[in-house]
Coordinates of C-alpha atoms and ligand atoms in Angstrom, one line a residue:
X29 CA 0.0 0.0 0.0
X30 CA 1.5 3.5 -0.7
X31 CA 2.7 5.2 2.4
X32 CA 1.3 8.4 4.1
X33 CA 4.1 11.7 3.6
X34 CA 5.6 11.7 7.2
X35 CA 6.0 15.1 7.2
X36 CA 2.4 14.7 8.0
X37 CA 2.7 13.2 11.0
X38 CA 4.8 15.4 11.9
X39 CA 2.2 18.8 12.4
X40 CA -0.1 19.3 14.7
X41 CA -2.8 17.6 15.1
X42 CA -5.5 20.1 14.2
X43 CA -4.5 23.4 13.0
X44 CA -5.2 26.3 15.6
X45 CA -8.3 28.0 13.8
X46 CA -10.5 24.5 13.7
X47 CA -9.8 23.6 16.9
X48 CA -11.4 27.2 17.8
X49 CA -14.1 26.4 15.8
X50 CA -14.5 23.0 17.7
X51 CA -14.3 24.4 21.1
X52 CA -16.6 27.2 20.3
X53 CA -19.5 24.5 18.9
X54 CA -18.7 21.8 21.4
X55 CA -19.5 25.0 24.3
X56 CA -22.6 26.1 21.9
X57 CA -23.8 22.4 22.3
X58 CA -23.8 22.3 25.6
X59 CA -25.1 25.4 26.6
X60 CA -28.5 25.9 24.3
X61 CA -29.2 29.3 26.3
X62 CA -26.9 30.7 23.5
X63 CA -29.1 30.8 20.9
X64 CA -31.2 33.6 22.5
X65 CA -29.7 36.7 21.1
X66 CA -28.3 38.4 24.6
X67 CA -26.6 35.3 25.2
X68 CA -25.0 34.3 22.1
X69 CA -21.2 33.5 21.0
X70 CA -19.5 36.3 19.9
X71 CA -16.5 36.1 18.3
X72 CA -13.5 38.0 18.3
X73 CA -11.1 34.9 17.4
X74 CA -10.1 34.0 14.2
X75 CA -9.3 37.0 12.1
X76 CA -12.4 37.1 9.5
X77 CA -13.2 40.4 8.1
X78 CA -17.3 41.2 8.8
X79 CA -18.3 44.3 6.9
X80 CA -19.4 44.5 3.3
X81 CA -17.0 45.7 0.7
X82 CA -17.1 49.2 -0.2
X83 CA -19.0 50.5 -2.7
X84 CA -16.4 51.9 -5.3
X85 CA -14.5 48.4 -4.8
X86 CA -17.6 46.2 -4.9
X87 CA -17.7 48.3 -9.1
X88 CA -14.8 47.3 -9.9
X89 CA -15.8 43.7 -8.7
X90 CA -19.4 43.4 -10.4
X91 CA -18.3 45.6 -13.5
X92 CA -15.5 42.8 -13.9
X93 CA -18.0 39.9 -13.6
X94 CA -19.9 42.3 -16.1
X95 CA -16.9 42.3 -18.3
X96 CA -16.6 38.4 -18.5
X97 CA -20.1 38.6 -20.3
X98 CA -18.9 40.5 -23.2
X99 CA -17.1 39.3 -26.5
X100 CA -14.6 42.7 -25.9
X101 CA -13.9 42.0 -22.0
X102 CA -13.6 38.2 -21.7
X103 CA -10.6 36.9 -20.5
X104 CA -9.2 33.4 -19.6
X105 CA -6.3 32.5 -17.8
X106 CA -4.0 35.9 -16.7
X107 CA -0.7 33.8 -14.7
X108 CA 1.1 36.0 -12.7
X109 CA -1.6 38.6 -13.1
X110 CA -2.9 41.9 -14.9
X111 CA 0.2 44.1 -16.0
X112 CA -1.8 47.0 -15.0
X113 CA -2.3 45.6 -11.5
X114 CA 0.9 44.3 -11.0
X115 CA 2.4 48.2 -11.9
X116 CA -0.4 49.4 -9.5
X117 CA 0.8 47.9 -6.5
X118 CA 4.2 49.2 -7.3
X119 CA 3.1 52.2 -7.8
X120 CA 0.9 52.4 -4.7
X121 CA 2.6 50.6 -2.0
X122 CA 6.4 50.7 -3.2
X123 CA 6.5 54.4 -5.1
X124 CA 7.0 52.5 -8.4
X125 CA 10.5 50.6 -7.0
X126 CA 9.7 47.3 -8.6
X127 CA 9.1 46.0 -12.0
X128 CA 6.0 44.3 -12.9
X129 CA 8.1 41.1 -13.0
X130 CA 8.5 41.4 -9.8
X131 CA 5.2 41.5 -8.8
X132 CA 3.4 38.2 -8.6
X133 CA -0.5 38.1 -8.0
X134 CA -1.7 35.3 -5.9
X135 CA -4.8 34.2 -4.0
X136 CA -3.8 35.4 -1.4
X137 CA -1.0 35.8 1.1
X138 CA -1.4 32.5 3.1
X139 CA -1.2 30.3 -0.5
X140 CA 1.3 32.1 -1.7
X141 CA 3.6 31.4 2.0
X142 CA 2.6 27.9 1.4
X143 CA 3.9 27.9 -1.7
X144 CA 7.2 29.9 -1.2
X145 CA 9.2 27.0 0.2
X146 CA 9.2 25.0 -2.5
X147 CA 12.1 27.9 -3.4
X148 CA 14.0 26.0 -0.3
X149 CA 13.3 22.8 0.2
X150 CA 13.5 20.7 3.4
X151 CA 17.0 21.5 4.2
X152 CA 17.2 25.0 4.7
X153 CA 16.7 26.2 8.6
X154 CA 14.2 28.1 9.8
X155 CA 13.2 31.1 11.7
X156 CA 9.7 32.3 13.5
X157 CA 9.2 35.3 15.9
X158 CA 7.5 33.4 18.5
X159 CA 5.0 33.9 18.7
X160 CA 3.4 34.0 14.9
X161 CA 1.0 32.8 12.5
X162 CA 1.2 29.2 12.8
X163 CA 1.0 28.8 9.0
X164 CA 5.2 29.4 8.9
X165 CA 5.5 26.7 11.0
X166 CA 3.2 24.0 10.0
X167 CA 3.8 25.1 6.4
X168 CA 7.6 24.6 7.2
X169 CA 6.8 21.2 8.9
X170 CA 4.7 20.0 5.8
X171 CA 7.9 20.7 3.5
X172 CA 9.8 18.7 5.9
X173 CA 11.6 21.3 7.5
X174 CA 10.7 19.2 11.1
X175 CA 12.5 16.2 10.2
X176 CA 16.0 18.1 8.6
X177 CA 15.8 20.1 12.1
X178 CA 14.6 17.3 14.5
X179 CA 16.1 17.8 17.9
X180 CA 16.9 21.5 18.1
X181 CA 13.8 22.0 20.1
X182 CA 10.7 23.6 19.5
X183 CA 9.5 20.8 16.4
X184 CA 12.8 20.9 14.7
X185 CA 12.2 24.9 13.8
X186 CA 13.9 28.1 15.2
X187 CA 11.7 30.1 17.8
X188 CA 12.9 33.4 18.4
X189 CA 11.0 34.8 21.5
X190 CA 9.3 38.4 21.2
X191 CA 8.3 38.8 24.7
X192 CA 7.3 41.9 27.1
X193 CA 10.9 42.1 28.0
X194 CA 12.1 42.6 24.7
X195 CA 9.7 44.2 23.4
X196 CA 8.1 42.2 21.0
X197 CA 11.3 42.2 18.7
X198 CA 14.1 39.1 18.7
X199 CA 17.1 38.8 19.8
X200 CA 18.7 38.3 16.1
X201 CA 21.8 37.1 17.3
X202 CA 19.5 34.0 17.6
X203 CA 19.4 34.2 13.6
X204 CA 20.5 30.9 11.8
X205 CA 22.6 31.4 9.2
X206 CA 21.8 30.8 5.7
X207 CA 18.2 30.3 7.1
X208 CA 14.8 31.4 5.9
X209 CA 12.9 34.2 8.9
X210 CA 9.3 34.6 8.7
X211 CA 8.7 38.1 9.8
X212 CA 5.1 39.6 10.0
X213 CA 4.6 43.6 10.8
X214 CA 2.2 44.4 12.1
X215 CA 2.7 41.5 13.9
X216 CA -0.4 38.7 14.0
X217 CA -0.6 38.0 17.1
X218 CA 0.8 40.3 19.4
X219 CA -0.5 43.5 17.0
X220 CA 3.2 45.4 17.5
X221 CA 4.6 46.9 14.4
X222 CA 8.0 47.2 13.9
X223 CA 10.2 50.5 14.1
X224 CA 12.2 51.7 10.8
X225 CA 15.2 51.1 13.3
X226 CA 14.4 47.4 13.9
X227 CA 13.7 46.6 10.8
X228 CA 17.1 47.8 9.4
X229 CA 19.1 46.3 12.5
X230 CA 16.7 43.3 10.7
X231 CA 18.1 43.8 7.5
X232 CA 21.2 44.2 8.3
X233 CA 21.4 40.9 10.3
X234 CA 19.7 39.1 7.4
X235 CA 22.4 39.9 5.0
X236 CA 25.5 39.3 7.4
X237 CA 24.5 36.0 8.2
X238 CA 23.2 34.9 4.7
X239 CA 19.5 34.8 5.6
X240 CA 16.4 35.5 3.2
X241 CA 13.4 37.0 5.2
X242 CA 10.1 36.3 4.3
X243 CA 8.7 39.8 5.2
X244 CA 4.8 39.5 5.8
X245 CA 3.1 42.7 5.1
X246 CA -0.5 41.8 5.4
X247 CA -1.6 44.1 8.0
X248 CA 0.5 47.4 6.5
X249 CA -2.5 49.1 5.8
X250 CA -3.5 49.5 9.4
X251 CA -0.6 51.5 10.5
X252 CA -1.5 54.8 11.4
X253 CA 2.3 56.2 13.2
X254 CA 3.7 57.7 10.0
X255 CA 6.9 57.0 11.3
X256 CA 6.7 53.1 11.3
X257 CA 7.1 51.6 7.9
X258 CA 4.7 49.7 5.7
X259 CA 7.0 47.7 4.0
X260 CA 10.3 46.1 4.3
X261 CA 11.2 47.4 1.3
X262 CA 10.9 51.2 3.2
X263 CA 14.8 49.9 4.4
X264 CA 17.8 50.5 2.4
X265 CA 19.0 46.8 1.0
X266 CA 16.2 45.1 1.6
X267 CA 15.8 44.5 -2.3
X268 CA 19.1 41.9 -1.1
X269 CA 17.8 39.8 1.4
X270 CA 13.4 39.8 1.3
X271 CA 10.7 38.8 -0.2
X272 CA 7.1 40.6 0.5
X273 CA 3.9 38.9 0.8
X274 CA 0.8 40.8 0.8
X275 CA -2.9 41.0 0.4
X276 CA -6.2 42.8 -0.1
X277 CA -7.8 40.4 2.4
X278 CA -7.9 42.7 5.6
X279 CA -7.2 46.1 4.1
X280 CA -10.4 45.7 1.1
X281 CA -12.4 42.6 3.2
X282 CA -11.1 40.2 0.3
X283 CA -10.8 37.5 2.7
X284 CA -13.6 35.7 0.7
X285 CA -12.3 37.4 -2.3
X286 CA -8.9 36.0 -2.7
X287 CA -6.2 38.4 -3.8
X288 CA -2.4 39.0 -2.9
X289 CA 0.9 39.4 -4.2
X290 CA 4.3 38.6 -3.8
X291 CA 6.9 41.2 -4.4
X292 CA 10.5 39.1 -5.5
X293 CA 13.5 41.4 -6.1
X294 CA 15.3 40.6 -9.2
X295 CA 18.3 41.5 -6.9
X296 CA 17.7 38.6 -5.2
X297 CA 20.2 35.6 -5.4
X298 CA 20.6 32.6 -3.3
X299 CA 24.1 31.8 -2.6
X300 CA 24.9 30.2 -6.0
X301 CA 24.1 33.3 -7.4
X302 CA 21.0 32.1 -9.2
X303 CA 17.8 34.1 -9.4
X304 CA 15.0 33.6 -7.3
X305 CA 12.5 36.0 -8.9
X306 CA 13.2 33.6 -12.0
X307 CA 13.0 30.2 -10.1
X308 CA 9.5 31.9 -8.5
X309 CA 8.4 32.2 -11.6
X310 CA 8.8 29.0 -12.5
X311 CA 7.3 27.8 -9.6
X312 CA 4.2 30.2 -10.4
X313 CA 4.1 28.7 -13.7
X314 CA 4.1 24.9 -12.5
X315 CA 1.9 25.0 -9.5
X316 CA -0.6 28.1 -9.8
X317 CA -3.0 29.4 -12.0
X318 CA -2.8 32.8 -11.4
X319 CA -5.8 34.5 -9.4
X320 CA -9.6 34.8 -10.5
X321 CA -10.1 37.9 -13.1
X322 CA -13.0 39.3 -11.0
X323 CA -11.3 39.6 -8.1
X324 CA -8.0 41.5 -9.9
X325 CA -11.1 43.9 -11.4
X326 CA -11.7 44.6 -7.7
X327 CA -7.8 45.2 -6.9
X328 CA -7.7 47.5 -9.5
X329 CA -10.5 49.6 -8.3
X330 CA -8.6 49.4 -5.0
X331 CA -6.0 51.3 -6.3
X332 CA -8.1 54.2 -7.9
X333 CA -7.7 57.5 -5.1
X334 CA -11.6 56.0 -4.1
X335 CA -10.4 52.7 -3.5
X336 CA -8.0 53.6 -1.2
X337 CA -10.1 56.0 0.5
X338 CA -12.5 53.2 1.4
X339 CA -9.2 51.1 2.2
X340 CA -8.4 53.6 5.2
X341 CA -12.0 53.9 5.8
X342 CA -12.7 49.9 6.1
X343 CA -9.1 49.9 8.4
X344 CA -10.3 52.9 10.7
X345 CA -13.8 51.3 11.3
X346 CA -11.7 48.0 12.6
X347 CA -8.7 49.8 14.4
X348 CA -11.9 51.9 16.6
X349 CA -12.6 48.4 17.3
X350 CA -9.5 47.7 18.7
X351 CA -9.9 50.8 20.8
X352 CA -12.7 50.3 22.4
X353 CA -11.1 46.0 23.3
X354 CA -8.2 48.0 24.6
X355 CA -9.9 50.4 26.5
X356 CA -12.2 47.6 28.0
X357 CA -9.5 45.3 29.0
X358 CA -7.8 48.6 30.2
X359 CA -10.1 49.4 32.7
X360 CA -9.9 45.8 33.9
X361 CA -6.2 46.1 34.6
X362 CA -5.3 43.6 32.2
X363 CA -2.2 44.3 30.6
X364 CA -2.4 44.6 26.5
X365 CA -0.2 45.4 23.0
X366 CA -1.7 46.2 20.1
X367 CA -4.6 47.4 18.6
X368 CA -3.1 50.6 17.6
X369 CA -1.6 50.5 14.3
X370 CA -3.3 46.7 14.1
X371 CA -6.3 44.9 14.2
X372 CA -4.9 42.5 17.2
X373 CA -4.7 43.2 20.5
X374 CA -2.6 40.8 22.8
X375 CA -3.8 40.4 26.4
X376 CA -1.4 39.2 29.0
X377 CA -2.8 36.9 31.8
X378 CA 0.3 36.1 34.1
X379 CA 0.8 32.6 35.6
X380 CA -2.2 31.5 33.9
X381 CA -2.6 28.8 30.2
X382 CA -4.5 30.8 27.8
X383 CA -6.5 27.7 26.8
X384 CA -7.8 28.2 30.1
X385 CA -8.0 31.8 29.7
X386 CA -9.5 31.2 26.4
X387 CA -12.6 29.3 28.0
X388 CA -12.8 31.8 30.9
X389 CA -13.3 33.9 28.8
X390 CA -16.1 31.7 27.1
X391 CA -18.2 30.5 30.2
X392 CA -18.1 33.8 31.6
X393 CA -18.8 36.3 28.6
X394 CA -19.7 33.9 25.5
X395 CA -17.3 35.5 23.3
X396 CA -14.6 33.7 21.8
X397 CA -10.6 34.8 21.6
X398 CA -7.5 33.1 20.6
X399 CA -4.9 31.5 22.7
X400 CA -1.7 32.2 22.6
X401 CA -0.4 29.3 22.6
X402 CA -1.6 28.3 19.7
X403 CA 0.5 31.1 18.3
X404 CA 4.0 29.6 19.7
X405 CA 5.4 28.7 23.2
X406 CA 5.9 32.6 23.7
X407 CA 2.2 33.1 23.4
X408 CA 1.6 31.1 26.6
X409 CA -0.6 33.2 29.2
X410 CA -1.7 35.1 26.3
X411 CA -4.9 35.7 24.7
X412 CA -5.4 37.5 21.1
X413 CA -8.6 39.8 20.3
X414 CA -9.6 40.3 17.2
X415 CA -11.0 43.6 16.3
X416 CA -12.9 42.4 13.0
X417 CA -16.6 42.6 14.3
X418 CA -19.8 44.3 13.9
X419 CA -19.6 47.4 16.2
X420 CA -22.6 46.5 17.9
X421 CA -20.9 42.8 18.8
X422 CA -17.7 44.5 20.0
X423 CA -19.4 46.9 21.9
X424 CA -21.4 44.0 23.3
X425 CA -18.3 41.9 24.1
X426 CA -16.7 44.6 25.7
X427 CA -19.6 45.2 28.0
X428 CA -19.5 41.4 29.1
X429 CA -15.6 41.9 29.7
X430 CA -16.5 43.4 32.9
X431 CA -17.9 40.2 33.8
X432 CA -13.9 38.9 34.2
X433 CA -13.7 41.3 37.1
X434 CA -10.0 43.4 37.9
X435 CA -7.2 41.9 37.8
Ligands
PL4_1 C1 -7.9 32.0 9.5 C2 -0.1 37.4 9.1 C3 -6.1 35.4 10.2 N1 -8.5 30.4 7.8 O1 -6.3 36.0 3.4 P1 -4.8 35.9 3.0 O2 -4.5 34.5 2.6 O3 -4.3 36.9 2.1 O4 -4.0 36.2 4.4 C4 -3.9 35.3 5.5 C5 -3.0 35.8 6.5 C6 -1.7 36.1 6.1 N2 -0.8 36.6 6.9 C7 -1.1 36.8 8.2 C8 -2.4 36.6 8.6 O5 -2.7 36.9 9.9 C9 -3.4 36.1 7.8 C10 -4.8 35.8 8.2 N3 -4.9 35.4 9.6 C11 -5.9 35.1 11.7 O6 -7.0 35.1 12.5 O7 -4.8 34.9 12.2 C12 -7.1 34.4 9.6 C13 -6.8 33.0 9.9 C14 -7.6 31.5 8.1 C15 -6.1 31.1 8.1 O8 -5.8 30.0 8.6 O9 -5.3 31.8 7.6

């Protein structure tokens, strides 16, 4: 009989948001006095966008469906994307830097980090802030990355710690060399962004000691300091050492959409001195598809001024969010980061396992978080809020907050 992949075997059991899910019906089931409305669940877990698209994006999404229906506008397969949005995003996000060849549309940011290992292979170590999205870790895992690394700790990957005490950044004298770093700012979980001075102490780090970072930008739009940078591409030589991945999923609410990009550097060589901008590519070309034509209508009409004046719009309505979680868990005296220039805010609850917290939480307020753990070891006696909601849900949630009592 053909064997099962044991790079299978070797990730968790049930990936974090699921096991949420499970909890959250499992509680449900158990308690039916949640189906009347003032008790129901409410959730500020996983991090699903809730309010419509915006009219002069929701255009360019129906006129583009219109478009498909027409002899003149029909168009089939589009690969690594429309030229015309692929030199929009430059033009937007990087002040025309890049190339269109060096701008790959995807489906989204979380495919296209699934995808990006294949550049790597098993062999290669690597790096996570800890905690982090757990996709760069079971993604890693799945490619094998457990089994080259087995017995340095932490499932066979590199944890480097962003704590309270160091301020949410690593130590990158933890770095590996010649290693692969998944960094995300602003970060998912703990909502900090990085600083234009740790991101080129990041850099800098990266290209001494041989590393490529994986720089996940999916959350730029929601920072509101001017003085913290959007992209890694904001810091001199980054071109040498990143790759960006990026999306319209929490800026436009494209989470059911589907659309992202990748920005590759054509500066950007692997030891041997090959390309991987060309080997992407290539790996593009083999594996992928390119993204749906309707949905590139509506990044397109998210780049006209309108768009992204209903981009800062949409983030503003979910960063007041965040406020008001803040303020309530404020006034509790629990300790948060976050929420600021981010749609997370991360809670601290010391000396306690935020599974427990997380069904605390639960029994005592029906509304549902994340726990930390499930974000890395670091993320222990944590709990992440999510600020996408309906403000009448958050404002609800953060009335039964009080129910936890001061801390
Ligand atoms: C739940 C740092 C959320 N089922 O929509 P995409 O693929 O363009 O972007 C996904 C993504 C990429 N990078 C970061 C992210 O935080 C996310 C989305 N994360 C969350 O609650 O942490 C949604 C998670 C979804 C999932 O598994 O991704």
């Amino acid at each position: 009989m053909i064997k099962r992949n044991p790079c299978i075997a070797n990730i968790k059991a049930g990936y974090l948001f699921p096991e949420i899910a499970r909890r959250r019906r499992e509680y449900a089931a158990a308690h039916p006095e949640t189906a009347a409305p003032e008790k129901r669940i409410i959730s500020l877990g996983v991090g699903n966008t809730t309010e419509p698209i915006l009219p002069h994006i929701n255009r360019g999404l129906t006129e583009g469906a219109r478009r498909l229906g027409t002899a003149e506008g029909y168009s089939g397969y589009t690969d690594e994307g429309f030229l015309e949005l692929r030199k929009g995003i430059s033009r937007v996000f990087y002040r025309g830097a890049f190339g269109p060849e060096e701008i790959f549309i995807s489906d989204g940011a979380k495919c296209d980090i699934g995808r990006l290992q294949l550049l790597f292979g098993a062999g290669v170590p690597v790096a996570v802030q800890d905690p982090s999205y757990p996709v760069y870790v079971d993604g890693s895992v799945l490619i094998g990355a457990a089994g080259a690394w087995a017995g340095t700790g932490y499932g066979g990957l590199v944890y480097l710690p962003c704590t309270a005490e160091n301020n949410y950044f690593p130590d990158l004298s933890l770095l590996p060399r010649d290693g692969l770093f998944y960094f995300c700012s602003p970060n998912n979980p703990t909502g900090v962004a990085a600083t234009r001075e740790q991101l080129g102490a990041l850099v800098a780090a990266a290209r001494e000691r041989g590393c490529i970072i994986v720089y996940d930008a999916a959350y730029g739009e929601y920072i509101r300091d001017p003085g913290l940078p959007k992209s890694i591409f904001e810091i001199e030589g980054a071109a040498a050492c990143a790759i960006e991945v990026n999306s319209f999923s929490k800026p436009a609410g494209f989470t059911g959409v589907r659309l992202g990009w990748t920005v590759v550097p054509a500066e950007l060589k692997y030891g041997g001195g090959e390309s991987l901008n060309a080997d992407w590519a290539r790996v593009c070309g083999t594996i992928f598809n390119g993204a749906s034509n309707i949905a590139q209508y509506g990044g397109l009409a998210a780049l006209e001024p309108e768009g992204l004046a209903e981009i800062r719009q949409l983030c503003d309505f979910y960063l007041k969010n965040a406020a008001l979680i803040r303020s309530a868990l404020g006034d509790l005296g629990i300790s948060c980061v976050g929420g600021d220039n981010s749609p997370y805010v991360w809670a601290r609850f010391p000396g306690r396992k935020s599974w427990d917290v997380f069904a605390e939480i639960l029994e005592k307020c029906q509304v549902v978080t994340t726990p930390g753990s499930g974000f890395g070891p670091a993320g222990e006696s944590f709990v992440r809020f999510s600020a996408f909601g309906h403000r009448s849900d958050v404002e609800e949630a953060c009335d039964r907050l009080r129910r936890l009592g001061n801390r």
